[in-house]
XYZ file of C-alpha atoms in Angstrom:
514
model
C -76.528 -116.321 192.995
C -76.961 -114.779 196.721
C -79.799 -113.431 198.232
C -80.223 -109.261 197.530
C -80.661 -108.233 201.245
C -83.729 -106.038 199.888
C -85.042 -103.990 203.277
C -83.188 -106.284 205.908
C -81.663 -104.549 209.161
C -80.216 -107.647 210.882
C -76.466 -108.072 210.098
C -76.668 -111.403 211.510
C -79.500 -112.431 208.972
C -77.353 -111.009 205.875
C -74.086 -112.811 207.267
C -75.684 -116.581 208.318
C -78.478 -116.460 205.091
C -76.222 -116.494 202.141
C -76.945 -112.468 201.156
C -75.120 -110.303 199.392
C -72.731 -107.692 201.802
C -71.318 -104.372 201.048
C -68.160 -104.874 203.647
C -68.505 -101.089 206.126
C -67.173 -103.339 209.144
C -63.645 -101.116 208.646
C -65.759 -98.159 209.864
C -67.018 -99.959 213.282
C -62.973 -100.173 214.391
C -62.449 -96.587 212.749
C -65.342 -95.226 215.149
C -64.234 -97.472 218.080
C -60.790 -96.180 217.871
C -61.368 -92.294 217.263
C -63.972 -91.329 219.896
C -67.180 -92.484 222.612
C -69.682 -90.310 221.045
C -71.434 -90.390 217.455
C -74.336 -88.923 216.046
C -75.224 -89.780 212.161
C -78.080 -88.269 209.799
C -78.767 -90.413 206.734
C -82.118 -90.595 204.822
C -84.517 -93.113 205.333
C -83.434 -96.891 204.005
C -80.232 -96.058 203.450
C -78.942 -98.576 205.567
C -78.726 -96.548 208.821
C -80.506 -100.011 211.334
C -78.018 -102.059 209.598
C -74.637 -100.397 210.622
C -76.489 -100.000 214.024
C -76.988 -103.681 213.848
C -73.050 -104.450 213.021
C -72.014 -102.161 215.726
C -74.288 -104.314 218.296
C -72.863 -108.061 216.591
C -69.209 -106.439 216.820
C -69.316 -105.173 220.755
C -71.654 -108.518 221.396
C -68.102 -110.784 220.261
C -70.105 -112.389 217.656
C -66.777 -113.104 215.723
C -68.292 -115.942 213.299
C -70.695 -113.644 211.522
C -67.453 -111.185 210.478
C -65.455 -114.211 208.744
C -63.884 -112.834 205.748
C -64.584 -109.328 206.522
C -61.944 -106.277 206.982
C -63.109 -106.294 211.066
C -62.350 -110.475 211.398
C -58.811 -109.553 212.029
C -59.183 -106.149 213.257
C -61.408 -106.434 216.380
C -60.640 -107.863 220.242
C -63.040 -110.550 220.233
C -62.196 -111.511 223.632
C -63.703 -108.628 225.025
C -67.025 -108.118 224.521
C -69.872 -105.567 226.253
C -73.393 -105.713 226.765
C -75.457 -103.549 223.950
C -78.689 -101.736 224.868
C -80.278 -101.343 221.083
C -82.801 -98.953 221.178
C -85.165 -98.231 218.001
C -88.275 -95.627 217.376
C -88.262 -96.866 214.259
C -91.758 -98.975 214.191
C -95.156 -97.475 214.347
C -96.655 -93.986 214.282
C -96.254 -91.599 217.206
C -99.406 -89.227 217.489
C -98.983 -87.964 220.873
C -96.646 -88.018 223.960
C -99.063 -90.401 225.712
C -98.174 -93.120 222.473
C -94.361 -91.696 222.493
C -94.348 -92.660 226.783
C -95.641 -95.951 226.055
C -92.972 -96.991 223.310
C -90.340 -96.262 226.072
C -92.237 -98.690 228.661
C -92.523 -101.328 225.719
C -88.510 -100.486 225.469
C -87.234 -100.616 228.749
C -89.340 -103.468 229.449
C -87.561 -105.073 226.451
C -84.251 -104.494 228.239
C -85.177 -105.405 231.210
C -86.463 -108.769 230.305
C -82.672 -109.509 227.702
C -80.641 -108.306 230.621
C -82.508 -109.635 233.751
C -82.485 -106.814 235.691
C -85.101 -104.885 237.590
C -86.291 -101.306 238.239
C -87.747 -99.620 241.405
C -88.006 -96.175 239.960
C -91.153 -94.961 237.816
C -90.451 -92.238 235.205
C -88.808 -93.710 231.653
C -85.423 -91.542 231.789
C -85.349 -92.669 235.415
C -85.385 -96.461 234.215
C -83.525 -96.029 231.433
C -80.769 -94.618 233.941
C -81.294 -97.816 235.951
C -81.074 -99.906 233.347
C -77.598 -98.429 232.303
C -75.971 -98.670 235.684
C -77.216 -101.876 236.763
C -76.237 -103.781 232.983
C -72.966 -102.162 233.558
C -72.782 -103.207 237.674
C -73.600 -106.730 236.878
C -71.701 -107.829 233.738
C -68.647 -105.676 235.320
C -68.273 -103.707 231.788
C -69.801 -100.795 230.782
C -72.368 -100.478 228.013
C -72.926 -99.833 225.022
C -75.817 -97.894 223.742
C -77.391 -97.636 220.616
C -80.158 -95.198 219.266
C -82.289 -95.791 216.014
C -84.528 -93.492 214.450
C -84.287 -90.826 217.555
C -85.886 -88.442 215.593
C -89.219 -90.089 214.847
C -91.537 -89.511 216.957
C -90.968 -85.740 216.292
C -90.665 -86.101 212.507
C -94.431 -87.980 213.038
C -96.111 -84.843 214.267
C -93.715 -82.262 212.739
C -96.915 -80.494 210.813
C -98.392 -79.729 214.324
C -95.436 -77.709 215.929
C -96.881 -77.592 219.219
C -97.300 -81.512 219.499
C -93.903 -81.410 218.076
C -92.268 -79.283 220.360
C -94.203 -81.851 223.249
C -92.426 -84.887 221.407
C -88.988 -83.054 221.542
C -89.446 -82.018 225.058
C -90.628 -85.794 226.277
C -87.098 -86.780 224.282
C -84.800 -84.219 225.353
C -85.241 -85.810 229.244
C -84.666 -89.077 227.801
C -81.958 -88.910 225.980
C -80.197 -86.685 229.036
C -79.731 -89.503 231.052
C -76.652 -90.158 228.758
C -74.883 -87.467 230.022
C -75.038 -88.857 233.724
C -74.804 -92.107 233.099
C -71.209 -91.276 231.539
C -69.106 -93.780 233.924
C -70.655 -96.373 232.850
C -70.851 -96.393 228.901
C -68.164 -97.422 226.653
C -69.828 -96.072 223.190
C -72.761 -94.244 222.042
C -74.114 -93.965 218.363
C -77.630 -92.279 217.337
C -79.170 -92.043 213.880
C -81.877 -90.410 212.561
C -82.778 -88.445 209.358
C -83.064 -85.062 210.718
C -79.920 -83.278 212.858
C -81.564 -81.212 215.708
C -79.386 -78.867 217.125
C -77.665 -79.922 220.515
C -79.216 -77.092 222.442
C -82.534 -78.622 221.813
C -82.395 -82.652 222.307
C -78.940 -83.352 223.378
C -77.997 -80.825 225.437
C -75.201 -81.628 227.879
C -73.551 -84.074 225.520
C -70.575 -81.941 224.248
C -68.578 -84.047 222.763
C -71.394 -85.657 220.769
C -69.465 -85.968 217.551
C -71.662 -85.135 214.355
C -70.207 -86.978 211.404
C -72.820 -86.292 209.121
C -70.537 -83.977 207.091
C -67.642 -85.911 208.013
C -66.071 -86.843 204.465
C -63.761 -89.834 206.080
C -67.172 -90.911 207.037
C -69.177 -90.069 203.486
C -69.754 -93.866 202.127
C -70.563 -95.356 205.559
C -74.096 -96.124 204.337
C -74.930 -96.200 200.814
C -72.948 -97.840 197.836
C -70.046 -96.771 195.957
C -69.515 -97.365 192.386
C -66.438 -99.991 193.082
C -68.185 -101.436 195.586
C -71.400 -101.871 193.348
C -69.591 -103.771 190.582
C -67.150 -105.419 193.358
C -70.239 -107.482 195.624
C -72.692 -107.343 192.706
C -70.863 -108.306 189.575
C -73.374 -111.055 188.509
C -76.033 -109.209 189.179
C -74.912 -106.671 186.651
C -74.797 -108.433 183.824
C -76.730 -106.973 180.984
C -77.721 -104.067 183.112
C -76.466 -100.291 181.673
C -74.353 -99.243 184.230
C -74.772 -95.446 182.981
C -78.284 -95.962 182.953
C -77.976 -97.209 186.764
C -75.913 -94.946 187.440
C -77.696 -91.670 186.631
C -80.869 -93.250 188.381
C -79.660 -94.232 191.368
C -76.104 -93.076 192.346
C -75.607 -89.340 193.237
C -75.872 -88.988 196.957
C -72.764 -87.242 198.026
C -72.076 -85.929 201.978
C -68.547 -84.421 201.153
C -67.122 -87.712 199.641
C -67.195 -89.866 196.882
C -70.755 -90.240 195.608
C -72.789 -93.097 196.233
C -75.751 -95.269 195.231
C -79.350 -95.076 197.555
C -79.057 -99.447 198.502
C -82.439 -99.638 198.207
C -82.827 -98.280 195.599
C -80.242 -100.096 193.194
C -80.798 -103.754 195.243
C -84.747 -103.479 193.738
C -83.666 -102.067 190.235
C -80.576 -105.071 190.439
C -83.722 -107.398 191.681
C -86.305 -106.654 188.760
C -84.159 -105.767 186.352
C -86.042 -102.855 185.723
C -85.420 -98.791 185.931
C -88.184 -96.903 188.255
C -89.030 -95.437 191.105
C -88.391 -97.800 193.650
C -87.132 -95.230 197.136
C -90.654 -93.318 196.485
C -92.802 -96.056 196.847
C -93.999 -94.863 200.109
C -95.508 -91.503 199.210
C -93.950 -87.577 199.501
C -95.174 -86.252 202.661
C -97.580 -83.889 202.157
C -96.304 -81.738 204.723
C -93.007 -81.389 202.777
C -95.240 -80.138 200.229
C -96.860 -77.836 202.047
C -93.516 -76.252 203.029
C -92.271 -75.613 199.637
C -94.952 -74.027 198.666
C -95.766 -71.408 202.474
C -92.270 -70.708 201.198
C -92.883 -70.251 197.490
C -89.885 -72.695 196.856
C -90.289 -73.893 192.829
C -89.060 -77.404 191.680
C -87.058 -75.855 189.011
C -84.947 -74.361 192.086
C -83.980 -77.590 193.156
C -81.637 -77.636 190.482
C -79.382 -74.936 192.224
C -79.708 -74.224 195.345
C -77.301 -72.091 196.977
C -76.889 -73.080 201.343
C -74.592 -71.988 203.817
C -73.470 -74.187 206.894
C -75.595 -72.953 209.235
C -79.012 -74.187 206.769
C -77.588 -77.697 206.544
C -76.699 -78.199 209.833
C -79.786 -78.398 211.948
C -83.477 -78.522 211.784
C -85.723 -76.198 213.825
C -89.066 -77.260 214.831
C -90.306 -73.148 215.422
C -88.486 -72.156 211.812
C -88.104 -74.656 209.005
C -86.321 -74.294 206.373
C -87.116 -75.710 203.148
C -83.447 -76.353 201.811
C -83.088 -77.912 205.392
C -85.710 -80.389 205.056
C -85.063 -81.062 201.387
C -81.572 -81.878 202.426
C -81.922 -84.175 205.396
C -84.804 -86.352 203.979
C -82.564 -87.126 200.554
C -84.330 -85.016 198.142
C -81.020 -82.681 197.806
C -77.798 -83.708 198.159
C -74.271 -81.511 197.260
C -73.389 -80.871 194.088
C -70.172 -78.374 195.044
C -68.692 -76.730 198.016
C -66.867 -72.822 198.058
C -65.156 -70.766 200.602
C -65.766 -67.683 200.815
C -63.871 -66.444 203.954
C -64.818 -67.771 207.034
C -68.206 -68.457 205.327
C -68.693 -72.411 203.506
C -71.030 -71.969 200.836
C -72.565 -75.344 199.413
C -74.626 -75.963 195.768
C -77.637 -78.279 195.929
C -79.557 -80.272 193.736
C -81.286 -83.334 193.171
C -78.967 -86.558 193.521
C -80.176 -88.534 190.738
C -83.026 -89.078 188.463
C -84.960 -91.187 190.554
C -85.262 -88.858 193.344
C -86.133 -86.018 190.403
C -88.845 -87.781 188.411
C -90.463 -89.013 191.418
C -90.922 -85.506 193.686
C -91.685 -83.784 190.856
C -94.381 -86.562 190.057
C -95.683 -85.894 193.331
C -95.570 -82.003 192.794
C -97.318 -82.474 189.431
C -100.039 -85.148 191.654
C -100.430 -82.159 194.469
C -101.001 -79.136 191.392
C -103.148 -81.371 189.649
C -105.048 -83.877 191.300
C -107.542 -84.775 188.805
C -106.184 -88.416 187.845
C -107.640 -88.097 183.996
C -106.139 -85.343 182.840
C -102.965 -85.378 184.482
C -102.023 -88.841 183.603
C -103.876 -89.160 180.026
C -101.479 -86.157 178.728
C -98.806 -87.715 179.745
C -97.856 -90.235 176.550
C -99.398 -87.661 174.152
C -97.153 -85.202 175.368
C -94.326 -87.278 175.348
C -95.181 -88.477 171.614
C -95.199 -84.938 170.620
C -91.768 -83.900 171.841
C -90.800 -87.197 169.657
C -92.400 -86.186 166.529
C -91.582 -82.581 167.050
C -94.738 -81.167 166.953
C -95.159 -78.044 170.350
C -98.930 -77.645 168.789
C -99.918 -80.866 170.746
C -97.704 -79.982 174.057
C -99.545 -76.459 174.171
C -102.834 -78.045 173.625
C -102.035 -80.673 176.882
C -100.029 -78.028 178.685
C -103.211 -75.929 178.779
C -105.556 -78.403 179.689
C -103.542 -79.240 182.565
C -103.350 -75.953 184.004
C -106.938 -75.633 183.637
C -107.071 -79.075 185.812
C -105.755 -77.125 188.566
C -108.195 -76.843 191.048
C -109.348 -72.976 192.163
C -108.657 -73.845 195.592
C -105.131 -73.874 195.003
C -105.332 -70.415 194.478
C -107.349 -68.964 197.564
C -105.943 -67.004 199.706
C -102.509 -66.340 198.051
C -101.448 -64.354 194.876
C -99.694 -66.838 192.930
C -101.477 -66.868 189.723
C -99.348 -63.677 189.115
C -96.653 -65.050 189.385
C -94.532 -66.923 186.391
C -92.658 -69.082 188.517
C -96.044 -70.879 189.230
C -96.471 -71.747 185.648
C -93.037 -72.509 184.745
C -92.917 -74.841 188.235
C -95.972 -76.762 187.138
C -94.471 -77.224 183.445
C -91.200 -78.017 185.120
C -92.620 -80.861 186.817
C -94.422 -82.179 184.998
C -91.479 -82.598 182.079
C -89.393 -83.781 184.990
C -92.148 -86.085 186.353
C -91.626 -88.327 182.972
C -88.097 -88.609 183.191
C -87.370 -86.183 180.576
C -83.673 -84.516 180.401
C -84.738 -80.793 181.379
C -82.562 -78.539 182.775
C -83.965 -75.140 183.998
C -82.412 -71.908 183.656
C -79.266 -72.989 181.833
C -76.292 -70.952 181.555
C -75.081 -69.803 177.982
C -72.531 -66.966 176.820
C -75.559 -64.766 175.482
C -77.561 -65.154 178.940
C -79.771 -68.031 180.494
C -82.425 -69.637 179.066
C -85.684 -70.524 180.992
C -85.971 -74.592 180.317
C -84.045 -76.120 177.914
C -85.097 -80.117 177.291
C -82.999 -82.483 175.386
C -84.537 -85.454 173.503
C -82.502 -88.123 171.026
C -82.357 -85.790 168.238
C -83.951 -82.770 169.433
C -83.343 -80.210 171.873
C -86.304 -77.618 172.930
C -85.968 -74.576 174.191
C -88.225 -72.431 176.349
C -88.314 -68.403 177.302
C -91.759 -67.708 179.893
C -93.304 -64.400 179.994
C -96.089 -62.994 182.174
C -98.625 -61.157 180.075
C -101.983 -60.468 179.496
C -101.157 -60.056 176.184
C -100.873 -63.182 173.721
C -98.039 -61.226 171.449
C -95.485 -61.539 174.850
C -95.115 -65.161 173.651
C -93.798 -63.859 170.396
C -91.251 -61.413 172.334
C -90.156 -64.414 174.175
C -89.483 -66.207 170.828
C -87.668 -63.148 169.521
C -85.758 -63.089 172.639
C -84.345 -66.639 172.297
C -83.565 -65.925 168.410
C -81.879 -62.039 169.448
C -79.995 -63.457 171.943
C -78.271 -66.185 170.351
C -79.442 -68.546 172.859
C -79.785 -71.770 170.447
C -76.089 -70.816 169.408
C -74.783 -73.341 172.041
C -76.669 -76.201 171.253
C -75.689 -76.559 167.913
C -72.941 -78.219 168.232
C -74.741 -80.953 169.318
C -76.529 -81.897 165.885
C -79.346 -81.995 166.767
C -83.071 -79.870 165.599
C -83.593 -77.170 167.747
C -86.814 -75.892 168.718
C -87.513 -72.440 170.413
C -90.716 -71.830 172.234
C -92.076 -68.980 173.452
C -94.966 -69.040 175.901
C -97.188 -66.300 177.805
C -99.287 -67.116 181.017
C -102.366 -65.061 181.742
C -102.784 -64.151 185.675
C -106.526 -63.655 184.933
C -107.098 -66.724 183.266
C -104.595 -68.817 184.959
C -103.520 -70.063 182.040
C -101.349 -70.187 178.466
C -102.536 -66.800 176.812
C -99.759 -67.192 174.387
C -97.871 -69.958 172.550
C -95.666 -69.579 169.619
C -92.751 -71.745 168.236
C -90.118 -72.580 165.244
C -87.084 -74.401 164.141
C -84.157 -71.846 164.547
C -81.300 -72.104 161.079
């Protein structure tokens, strides 16, 4: 078998190593062909560095490492242009002062692969220099290629005036390109986040965003064909449906397709897990769910329009913005409603659901003991069909939550606290939980499906313990188990109450509905 190319960005160490490739060398003569300008926002390892990295091999005339491929035959190798391959991807930026000296470390780097010299001091200055003097002396003009642009802000993006600084320092160095027009043959910048033009690329107009481009949807990332194409072997006595609901999902107006390193791990070890959260969920992205009381059981639907997904805002961010951008939302639909384009949100996959809401239930709850001792218990119970031992760990876990979280906000009153923390906690395990489903007598709160079993849940906020019992009532009145019948399986109906004094269950009641 070939090598999985598990985390590499060199297209010249996949091609002369024996890897595995996923052939996107069709899209380097597409963009060639149609345009000067690009600008791409993908999440993080989804094989952004790498199609940067076949873009520099291709314009470098590096035929040999593209035998076989759709660009071998579809490329002027005898013309070739010099690349400047620029990258913030590497190391943490915590002020302009570290952000300045990445640029020296840069243009030093280009001066020493291109033998040239500056006499000019400031970094957009050289970086000017460097553009017209590559282009003077190989008689060609450049090409110029931008990694993780968007890094050094994303680094600081919790402190919005450091931010702001990091944009600012940016914004002058990534205006050179404008001037330096004459002498560049083809431009390409990815990040994860899409800034508007007006505030870091102002002056490049016919910087062509194909983020939401849908001829440009499976440039990075897997489809299912080419999954089973490049990886047959690999998928032998693997569940494809299992794979597929795990890992596959991502969609940007196209056909869906699978987070690479995601499925090259799971196709590595065999095994089905978290692999793309390994690194932790910012806190910050945290934080800005909950300034903007933003529940996980949203996530399932949310409703955007255009002007949400198309750019981030340092002074006003959104949350269905940064969910978005960073991968933990993709599109589920698209609607027009007039002139208005209305898109529907939700998690991509189960992966990317188990493992935010395991960091959600990790930021409610961070006592390790009882939020991870409750978790097989739990689990066991939905099994055996017993909700006694769920309400018993359900409550203990609330109780785990620390009063802090509390202070200086009113959110024990609310249910959607309550019902978030249950949500994610369900969702953390992997369970099959959909919130707020739709039915023909009305929605239901949570409903969760297990092998033979499917639970249902109403939430009330009340004082009173007997509100659990209305919510039970409500469930039977209503019909709402009518729909799952069908299915075969035992249906369970709970009603629960949450007290905003106790900041906890104050009601829990349940049965088996006919």
């Amino acid at each position: 078998m070939k090598k999985l190319p598990i985390g590499i960005q060199s297209f010249e160490a996949i091609r002369s190593e024996d890897h595995y490739y996923v052939d996107k060398t069709s899209f380097v003569k597409k963009l060639a062909d149609a345009g000067k300008y690009y600008f791409l926002s993908r999440p993080r390892r989804f094989g952004k560095s790498l199609f940067l990295d076949t873009l520099h091999q291709a314009f470098l005339g590096k035929k040999t490492l593209f035998k076989g491929l759709y660009l071998e035959n579809h490329w002027k190798w005898d013309t070739s242009h010099p690349v400047i391959h620029i990258s913030f991807g590497s190391g943490v930026f915590r002020s302009p002062e570290d952000l300045s000296l990445k640029m020296e470390s840069i243009l030093m780097d280009i001066r020493e692969e291109h033998g040239i010299s500056y006499e000019k001091r400031s970094p957009n200055d050289r970086f000017m220099e460097a553009i017209v003097r590559i282009s003077r002396k190989t008689e060609k003009k450049v090409v110029v290629l931008i990694d993780e642009y968007d890094k050094p802000i994303l680094d600081r993006i919790h402190d919005q005036a450091m931010a702001s600084l990091m944009r600012e320092e940016l914004k002058n160095f990534y205006a050179v390109l404008k001037d330096a027009d004459a002498h560049l043959k083809f431009v390409f910048i990815t990040g994860v986040s899409k800034f508007s033009k007006v505030s870091l690329f102002s002056g490049l107009n016919h910087l062509q965003d194909i983020t939401l481009n849908d001829a440009y949807a499976t440039l990075c990332g897997y489809t299912e064909e080419e999954l089973h194409q490049v990886f047959s072997d690999r998928m032998q006595g693997l569940d494809p449906e299992n794979l597929r609901s795990w890992y596959n999902g991502y969609s940007w107006l196209g056909e869906k397709v699978y987070n690479p390193f995601a499925i090259l791990n799971a196709l590595q070890t065999r095994q089905i897990r978290n692999y793309w959260f390994e690194t932790a969920t910012p806190s910050f992205l945290i934080a800005i769910l909950k300034k903007n009381n933003f529940h996980s059981f949203d996530m399932e639907n949310v409703q955007a329009t255009s002007a949400i997904l198309d750019s981030f805002d340092i002074d006003l961010i959104s949350p269905e913005t940064l969910l978005f951008q960073t991968g933990y939302l993709t599109i589920k639909g698209v609607r027009q409603i007039g002139l208005l384009t209305q898109y529907t949100l939700g998690y991509p996959n189960m992966e990317v659901k188990s493992a935010l809401n395991d960091s959600l239930t990790i930021y409610f709850i961070d006592a390790i003991r009882p939020r991870e001792t409750s978790r097989a218990p739990l689990y066991e119970s939905l099994l055996k069909g017993d909700p006694d031992i769920l309400r018993d760990h359900f409550h203990a876990l609330l109780a785990a939550i620390p009063h802090d979280w509390y202070r200086k906000n009113n959110i024990h009153a609310y249910e959607g606290h309550y019902a978030s923390v249950f949500y994610s906690y369900l969702a953390s395990m992997g369970l099959d939980i959909t919130p707020e489903e739709r039915t023909n007598k009305g929605g239901i709160d949570l409903s969760l499906r297990m092998e033979d079993k499917v639970y249902l849940f109403e939430f009330k906020m009340a004082e009173d313990a007997r509100a659990a019992e209305a919510a039970l009532e409500q469930i039977r009145n209503r019909g709402y188990h009518v729909k799952y019948k069908a299915e075969g399986k035992k249906i369970y109906a709970i009603g629960m109450a949450f007290s905003g004094k106790e900041r906890n269950l104050s009601g829990f009641c349940w049965e088996i509905l006919p």
